[in-house]
Amino acid sequence: MSAEIEDIIKRFQNYPNVVGIIIVDLFAIPIKTTMDYNLTVHYATLVSNLLSKASKMVHSLDMTNELTSLRLRTSKHEVVIVPEENFFIIVVQNPSE
Amino acid sequence: MNRLNSKVLEEIVHKNADNTSRIVEQTHGYVVSENNGALVATSFDNTTAQAIVKHVHDNFLKMAQSAIRDLDPTDKLCFMRVATRKFEFLVAPDDPFTITVLL
């Protein structure tokens, strides 16, 4: 699993617009991060809450459907959140415009 | 005041009819709602639209907005995409109303 994670981080770090990458496990504990610690923990807790709410919402609208990703575009950057089997990937990037 | 607001919104929806027909052609549908949860326009049937408003807007969108503001008080949510296996919700919150499109 850690090889997979390293792979993911390498893949995303090469993009010029990426501000930071955080890998969080299912208990909202950051496993790997490229940002500073306090910000990482902040992101990790907020995003795990949001993700659990989002998947509940998707289920409640349609039982057979499942959340695959979540993108939050704010005025300063874009946060892309992808839930995987054992962890979540959070990527913060500058929007490309 | 509320009736005036909803009339203004309906006018806006009418003016953007070209846009909305373009949206309806290429997507599953859209829902326009006021920020208090009232439905303004939709291309779905009423029950589905109400369900979407209740689940997406009232519960989830507000939580996402507060999470963003928690991270940075000067920031605000401009747009949100919730991708699922079958389709994708594109949610654009704005001051008088919020538009959700099901792609």
PDB file of C-alpha atoms in Angstrom:
ATOM      1  CA  MET A   1       0.000   0.000   0.000  1.00  0.00           C
ATOM      2  CA  SER A   2       2.782   2.468   0.724  1.00  0.00           C
ATOM      3  CA  ALA A   3       4.291   1.851  -2.709  1.00  0.00           C
ATOM      4  CA  GLU A   4       0.948   2.708  -4.236  1.00  0.00           C
ATOM      5  CA  ILE A   5       0.835   5.884  -2.162  1.00  0.00           C
ATOM      6  CA  GLU A   6       4.357   6.888  -3.163  1.00  0.00           C
ATOM      7  CA  ASP A   7       3.374   6.348  -6.767  1.00  0.00           C
ATOM      8  CA  ILE A   8       0.352   8.584  -6.430  1.00  0.00           C
ATOM      9  CA  ILE A   9       2.330  11.369  -4.786  1.00  0.00           C
ATOM     10  CA  LYS A  10       5.043  11.230  -7.436  1.00  0.00           C
ATOM     11  CA  ARG A  11       2.464  11.345 -10.176  1.00  0.00           C
ATOM     12  CA  PHE A  12       0.784  14.436  -8.788  1.00  0.00           C
ATOM     13  CA  GLN A  13       3.839  16.305  -7.672  1.00  0.00           C
ATOM     14  CA  ASN A  14       4.973  16.733 -11.240  1.00  0.00           C
ATOM     15  CA  TYR A  15       2.078  18.975 -12.153  1.00  0.00           C
ATOM     16  CA  PRO A  16       3.031  22.644 -11.966  1.00  0.00           C
ATOM     17  CA  ASN A  17      -0.180  23.866 -10.393  1.00  0.00           C
ATOM     18  CA  VAL A  18      -0.229  21.556  -7.407  1.00  0.00           C
ATOM     19  CA  VAL A  19       0.120  23.314  -4.047  1.00  0.00           C
ATOM     20  CA  GLY A  20       0.004  20.207  -1.889  1.00  0.00           C
ATOM     21  CA  ILE A  21      -0.947  16.560  -1.642  1.00  0.00           C
ATOM     22  CA  ILE A  22      -2.271  14.841   1.461  1.00  0.00           C
ATOM     23  CA  ILE A  23      -2.973  11.150   1.881  1.00  0.00           C
ATOM     24  CA  VAL A  24      -5.309  10.483   4.789  1.00  0.00           C
ATOM     25  CA  ASP A  25      -6.299   7.083   6.127  1.00  0.00           C
ATOM     26  CA  LEU A  26      -9.854   6.086   6.960  1.00  0.00           C
ATOM     27  CA  PHE A  27      -9.560   7.448  10.510  1.00  0.00           C
ATOM     28  CA  ALA A  28      -8.690  10.948   9.285  1.00  0.00           C
ATOM     29  CA  ILE A  29      -5.029  10.566  10.220  1.00  0.00           C
ATOM     30  CA  PRO A  30      -2.661  11.962   7.593  1.00  0.00           C
ATOM     31  CA  ILE A  31      -0.306   9.288   6.321  1.00  0.00           C
ATOM     32  CA  LYS A  32       1.707  11.347   3.887  1.00  0.00           C
ATOM     33  CA  THR A  33       1.724  15.027   3.104  1.00  0.00           C
ATOM     34  CA  THR A  34       3.644  17.658   1.236  1.00  0.00           C
ATOM     35  CA  MET A  35       2.224  20.602   3.188  1.00  0.00           C
ATOM     36  CA  ASP A  36       2.990  21.776   6.694  1.00  0.00           C
ATOM     37  CA  TYR A  37       1.621  19.753   9.576  1.00  0.00           C
ATOM     38  CA  ASN A  38      -1.024  22.027  11.084  1.00  0.00           C
ATOM     39  CA  LEU A  39      -2.604  22.760   7.756  1.00  0.00           C
ATOM     40  CA  THR A  40      -2.518  19.081   6.885  1.00  0.00           C
ATOM     41  CA  VAL A  41      -4.345  18.055  10.039  1.00  0.00           C
ATOM     42  CA  HIS A  42      -6.887  20.796   9.478  1.00  0.00           C
ATOM     43  CA  TYR A  43      -7.548  19.618   5.927  1.00  0.00           C
ATOM     44  CA  ALA A  44      -7.656  15.985   6.999  1.00  0.00           C
ATOM     45  CA  THR A  45     -10.375  16.432   9.614  1.00  0.00           C
ATOM     46  CA  LEU A  46     -12.517  18.747   7.497  1.00  0.00           C
ATOM     47  CA  VAL A  47     -12.256  16.606   4.408  1.00  0.00           C
ATOM     48  CA  SER A  48     -13.061  13.333   6.162  1.00  0.00           C
ATOM     49  CA  ASN A  49     -16.206  14.856   7.619  1.00  0.00           C
ATOM     50  CA  LEU A  50     -17.167  16.220   4.248  1.00  0.00           C
ATOM     51  CA  LEU A  51     -16.489  12.944   2.490  1.00  0.00           C
ATOM     52  CA  SER A  52     -18.604  10.890   4.851  1.00  0.00           C
ATOM     53  CA  LYS A  53     -21.446  13.383   4.462  1.00  0.00           C
ATOM     54  CA  ALA A  54     -21.048  13.296   0.686  1.00  0.00           C
ATOM     55  CA  SER A  55     -21.168   9.536   0.400  1.00  0.00           C
ATOM     56  CA  LYS A  56     -24.211   9.403   2.673  1.00  0.00           C
ATOM     57  CA  MET A  57     -25.882  11.987   0.495  1.00  0.00           C
ATOM     58  CA  VAL A  58     -25.166  10.062  -2.688  1.00  0.00           C
ATOM     59  CA  HIS A  59     -26.490   6.868  -1.134  1.00  0.00           C
ATOM     60  CA  SER A  60     -29.624   8.538   0.070  1.00  0.00           C
ATOM     61  CA  LEU A  61     -30.402   9.861  -3.393  1.00  0.00           C
ATOM     62  CA  ASP A  62     -29.710   6.537  -5.069  1.00  0.00           C
ATOM     63  CA  MET A  63     -28.846   3.354  -3.179  1.00  0.00           C
ATOM     64  CA  THR A  64     -26.874   1.790  -5.993  1.00  0.00           C
ATOM     65  CA  ASN A  65     -24.736   4.835  -6.692  1.00  0.00           C
ATOM     66  CA  GLU A  66     -21.360   5.569  -5.124  1.00  0.00           C
ATOM     67  CA  LEU A  67     -19.165   8.632  -4.695  1.00  0.00           C
ATOM     68  CA  THR A  68     -16.065   8.603  -6.895  1.00  0.00           C
ATOM     69  CA  SER A  69     -14.611  12.078  -6.378  1.00  0.00           C
ATOM     70  CA  LEU A  70     -15.307  15.519  -4.994  1.00  0.00           C
ATOM     71  CA  ARG A  71     -13.981  18.822  -6.313  1.00  0.00           C
ATOM     72  CA  LEU A  72     -14.345  22.064  -4.394  1.00  0.00           C
ATOM     73  CA  ARG A  73     -13.437  25.126  -6.363  1.00  0.00           C
ATOM     74  CA  THR A  74     -12.857  28.213  -4.269  1.00  0.00           C
ATOM     75  CA  SER A  75     -11.705  31.648  -5.291  1.00  0.00           C
ATOM     76  CA  LYS A  76      -8.116  30.887  -4.328  1.00  0.00           C
ATOM     77  CA  HIS A  77      -7.626  27.260  -5.238  1.00  0.00           C
ATOM     78  CA  GLU A  78      -9.231  23.962  -6.053  1.00  0.00           C
ATOM     79  CA  VAL A  79      -9.332  20.989  -3.713  1.00  0.00           C
ATOM     80  CA  VAL A  80      -9.768  17.594  -5.327  1.00  0.00           C
ATOM     81  CA  ILE A  81     -10.682  14.730  -3.025  1.00  0.00           C
ATOM     82  CA  VAL A  82     -10.695  11.110  -4.128  1.00  0.00           C
ATOM     83  CA  PRO A  83     -11.778   8.326  -1.783  1.00  0.00           C
ATOM     84  CA  GLU A  84      -9.991   5.038  -2.367  1.00  0.00           C
ATOM     85  CA  GLU A  85     -10.414   1.713  -0.623  1.00  0.00           C
ATOM     86  CA  ASN A  86      -8.088   2.282   2.311  1.00  0.00           C
ATOM     87  CA  PHE A  87      -7.378   5.979   2.198  1.00  0.00           C
ATOM     88  CA  PHE A  88      -8.358   9.371   0.783  1.00  0.00           C
ATOM     89  CA  ILE A  89      -6.275  11.489  -1.526  1.00  0.00           C
ATOM     90  CA  ILE A  90      -6.549  15.268  -1.162  1.00  0.00           C
ATOM     91  CA  VAL A  91      -4.859  17.463  -3.744  1.00  0.00           C
ATOM     92  CA  VAL A  92      -4.840  21.245  -3.438  1.00  0.00           C
ATOM     93  CA  GLN A  93      -4.053  22.982  -6.688  1.00  0.00           C
ATOM     94  CA  ASN A  94      -4.144  26.412  -8.236  1.00  0.00           C
ATOM     95  CA  PRO A  95      -6.846  26.558 -10.865  1.00  0.00           C
ATOM     96  CA  SER A  96      -5.410  26.743 -14.329  1.00  0.00           C
ATOM     97  CA  GLU A  97      -6.761  30.039 -15.592  1.00  0.00           C
TER      98      GLU A  97
ATOM     99  CA  MET B   1     -41.092  40.377  -0.481  1.00  0.00           C
ATOM    100  CA  ASN B   2     -40.820  36.655  -1.073  1.00  0.00           C
ATOM    101  CA  ARG B   3     -43.256  36.773  -3.982  1.00  0.00           C
ATOM    102  CA  LEU B   4     -41.325  39.658  -5.514  1.00  0.00           C
ATOM    103  CA  ASN B   5     -38.091  37.743  -5.176  1.00  0.00           C
ATOM    104  CA  SER B   6     -39.481  34.636  -6.805  1.00  0.00           C
ATOM    105  CA  LYS B   7     -40.891  36.709  -9.676  1.00  0.00           C
ATOM    106  CA  VAL B   8     -37.488  38.297 -10.216  1.00  0.00           C
ATOM    107  CA  LEU B   9     -35.892  34.878 -10.225  1.00  0.00           C
ATOM    108  CA  GLU B  10     -38.429  33.524 -12.684  1.00  0.00           C
ATOM    109  CA  GLU B  11     -37.659  36.430 -14.987  1.00  0.00           C
ATOM    110  CA  ILE B  12     -33.995  35.639 -14.812  1.00  0.00           C
ATOM    111  CA  VAL B  13     -34.724  31.997 -15.596  1.00  0.00           C
ATOM    112  CA  HIS B  14     -36.810  33.042 -18.604  1.00  0.00           C
ATOM    113  CA  LYS B  15     -34.101  35.350 -19.885  1.00  0.00           C
ATOM    114  CA  ASN B  16     -31.599  32.542 -19.745  1.00  0.00           C
ATOM    115  CA  ALA B  17     -33.883  30.111 -21.561  1.00  0.00           C
ATOM    116  CA  ASP B  18     -31.294  29.575 -24.316  1.00  0.00           C
ATOM    117  CA  ASN B  19     -28.727  28.553 -21.786  1.00  0.00           C
ATOM    118  CA  THR B  20     -31.149  26.297 -19.975  1.00  0.00           C
ATOM    119  CA  SER B  21     -32.233  24.531 -23.173  1.00  0.00           C
ATOM    120  CA  ARG B  22     -28.589  23.959 -24.014  1.00  0.00           C
ATOM    121  CA  ILE B  23     -28.039  22.539 -20.545  1.00  0.00           C
ATOM    122  CA  VAL B  24     -31.070  20.293 -20.730  1.00  0.00           C
ATOM    123  CA  GLU B  25     -29.999  18.864 -24.096  1.00  0.00           C
ATOM    124  CA  GLN B  26     -26.607  17.734 -22.934  1.00  0.00           C
ATOM    125  CA  THR B  27     -27.195  16.748 -19.342  1.00  0.00           C
ATOM    126  CA  HIS B  28     -29.654  14.778 -17.257  1.00  0.00           C
ATOM    127  CA  GLY B  29     -31.189  17.969 -15.935  1.00  0.00           C
ATOM    128  CA  TYR B  30     -30.905  20.949 -13.650  1.00  0.00           C
ATOM    129  CA  VAL B  31     -32.404  22.370 -10.490  1.00  0.00           C
ATOM    130  CA  VAL B  32     -32.407  26.038  -9.546  1.00  0.00           C
ATOM    131  CA  SER B  33     -33.181  26.807  -5.941  1.00  0.00           C
ATOM    132  CA  GLU B  34     -33.158  29.758  -3.590  1.00  0.00           C
ATOM    133  CA  ASN B  35     -30.829  29.732  -0.654  1.00  0.00           C
ATOM    134  CA  ASN B  36     -33.628  29.088   1.799  1.00  0.00           C
ATOM    135  CA  GLY B  37     -34.374  25.772   0.083  1.00  0.00           C
ATOM    136  CA  ALA B  38     -37.268  26.865  -2.146  1.00  0.00           C
ATOM    137  CA  LEU B  39     -37.331  25.463  -5.670  1.00  0.00           C
ATOM    138  CA  VAL B  40     -37.348  27.985  -8.484  1.00  0.00           C
ATOM    139  CA  ALA B  41     -37.015  25.956 -11.661  1.00  0.00           C
ATOM    140  CA  THR B  42     -36.138  22.455 -12.621  1.00  0.00           C
ATOM    141  CA  SER B  43     -36.191  20.073 -15.516  1.00  0.00           C
ATOM    142  CA  PHE B  44     -36.943  17.101 -13.276  1.00  0.00           C
ATOM    143  CA  ASP B  45     -40.215  16.089 -11.703  1.00  0.00           C
ATOM    144  CA  ASN B  46     -41.003  17.814  -8.460  1.00  0.00           C
ATOM    145  CA  THR B  47     -40.217  14.953  -6.064  1.00  0.00           C
ATOM    146  CA  THR B  48     -36.771  14.295  -7.524  1.00  0.00           C
ATOM    147  CA  ALA B  49     -35.992  18.000  -7.571  1.00  0.00           C
ATOM    148  CA  GLN B  50     -37.065  18.424  -3.950  1.00  0.00           C
ATOM    149  CA  ALA B  51     -34.938  15.453  -2.953  1.00  0.00           C
ATOM    150  CA  ILE B  52     -31.929  16.899  -4.732  1.00  0.00           C
ATOM    151  CA  VAL B  53     -32.427  20.283  -3.107  1.00  0.00           C
ATOM    152  CA  LYS B  54     -32.837  18.767   0.325  1.00  0.00           C
ATOM    153  CA  HIS B  55     -29.847  16.459   0.136  1.00  0.00           C
ATOM    154  CA  VAL B  56     -27.392  18.406  -1.944  1.00  0.00           C
ATOM    155  CA  HIS B  57     -28.119  21.982  -0.974  1.00  0.00           C
ATOM    156  CA  ASP B  58     -29.421  21.978   2.528  1.00  0.00           C
ATOM    157  CA  ASN B  59     -27.175  19.297   3.968  1.00  0.00           C
ATOM    158  CA  PHE B  60     -24.064  19.031   1.954  1.00  0.00           C
ATOM    159  CA  LEU B  61     -23.448  22.363   0.246  1.00  0.00           C
ATOM    160  CA  LYS B  62     -23.618  24.341   3.492  1.00  0.00           C
ATOM    161  CA  MET B  63     -21.171  21.953   5.097  1.00  0.00           C
ATOM    162  CA  ALA B  64     -18.746  22.325   2.204  1.00  0.00           C
ATOM    163  CA  GLN B  65     -19.002  26.111   2.362  1.00  0.00           C
ATOM    164  CA  SER B  66     -18.308  26.186   6.061  1.00  0.00           C
ATOM    165  CA  ALA B  67     -15.365  23.804   5.665  1.00  0.00           C
ATOM    166  CA  ILE B  68     -13.793  26.098   3.089  1.00  0.00           C
ATOM    167  CA  ARG B  69     -14.292  29.125   5.308  1.00  0.00           C
ATOM    168  CA  ASP B  70     -12.861  27.221   8.231  1.00  0.00           C
ATOM    169  CA  LEU B  71      -9.664  26.602   6.287  1.00  0.00           C
ATOM    170  CA  ASP B  72      -9.362  30.223   5.176  1.00  0.00           C
ATOM    171  CA  PRO B  73     -11.842  32.902   6.302  1.00  0.00           C
ATOM    172  CA  THR B  74     -11.264  35.033   3.234  1.00  0.00           C
ATOM    173  CA  ASP B  75     -11.932  32.210   0.832  1.00  0.00           C
ATOM    174  CA  LYS B  76     -15.321  31.109  -0.393  1.00  0.00           C
ATOM    175  CA  LEU B  77     -16.717  28.202  -2.349  1.00  0.00           C
ATOM    176  CA  CYS B  78     -17.321  29.062  -5.992  1.00  0.00           C
ATOM    177  CA  PHE B  79     -18.206  25.724  -7.457  1.00  0.00           C
ATOM    178  CA  MET B  80     -18.529  22.122  -6.436  1.00  0.00           C
ATOM    179  CA  ARG B  81     -18.468  18.885  -8.419  1.00  0.00           C
ATOM    180  CA  VAL B  82     -19.606  15.655  -6.834  1.00  0.00           C
ATOM    181  CA  ALA B  83     -18.727  12.798  -9.127  1.00  0.00           C
ATOM    182  CA  THR B  84     -20.455   9.475  -8.639  1.00  0.00           C
ATOM    183  CA  ARG B  85     -20.415   6.306 -10.677  1.00  0.00           C
ATOM    184  CA  LYS B  86     -23.536   7.088 -12.634  1.00  0.00           C
ATOM    185  CA  PHE B  87     -23.447  10.853 -13.000  1.00  0.00           C
ATOM    186  CA  GLU B  88     -21.979  14.029 -11.662  1.00  0.00           C
ATOM    187  CA  PHE B  89     -23.512  16.915  -9.742  1.00  0.00           C
ATOM    188  CA  LEU B  90     -22.234  20.333 -10.724  1.00  0.00           C
ATOM    189  CA  VAL B  91     -23.288  22.805  -8.054  1.00  0.00           C
ATOM    190  CA  ALA B  92     -22.814  26.550  -8.426  1.00  0.00           C
ATOM    191  CA  PRO B  93     -23.817  28.449  -5.292  1.00  0.00           C
ATOM    192  CA  ASP B  94     -24.437  32.136  -5.751  1.00  0.00           C
ATOM    193  CA  ASP B  95     -26.060  34.962  -3.859  1.00  0.00           C
ATOM    194  CA  PRO B  96     -29.755  34.826  -4.682  1.00  0.00           C
ATOM    195  CA  PHE B  97     -29.863  31.234  -5.875  1.00  0.00           C
ATOM    196  CA  THR B  98     -27.976  28.005  -6.462  1.00  0.00           C
ATOM    197  CA  ILE B  99     -27.941  25.936  -9.611  1.00  0.00           C
ATOM    198  CA  THR B 100     -27.338  22.220  -9.593  1.00  0.00           C
ATOM    199  CA  VAL B 101     -26.828  20.381 -12.861  1.00  0.00           C
ATOM    200  CA  LEU B 102     -26.805  16.606 -13.151  1.00  0.00           C
ATOM    201  CA  LEU B 103     -24.331  15.612 -15.808  1.00  0.00           C
TER     202      LEU B 103
END
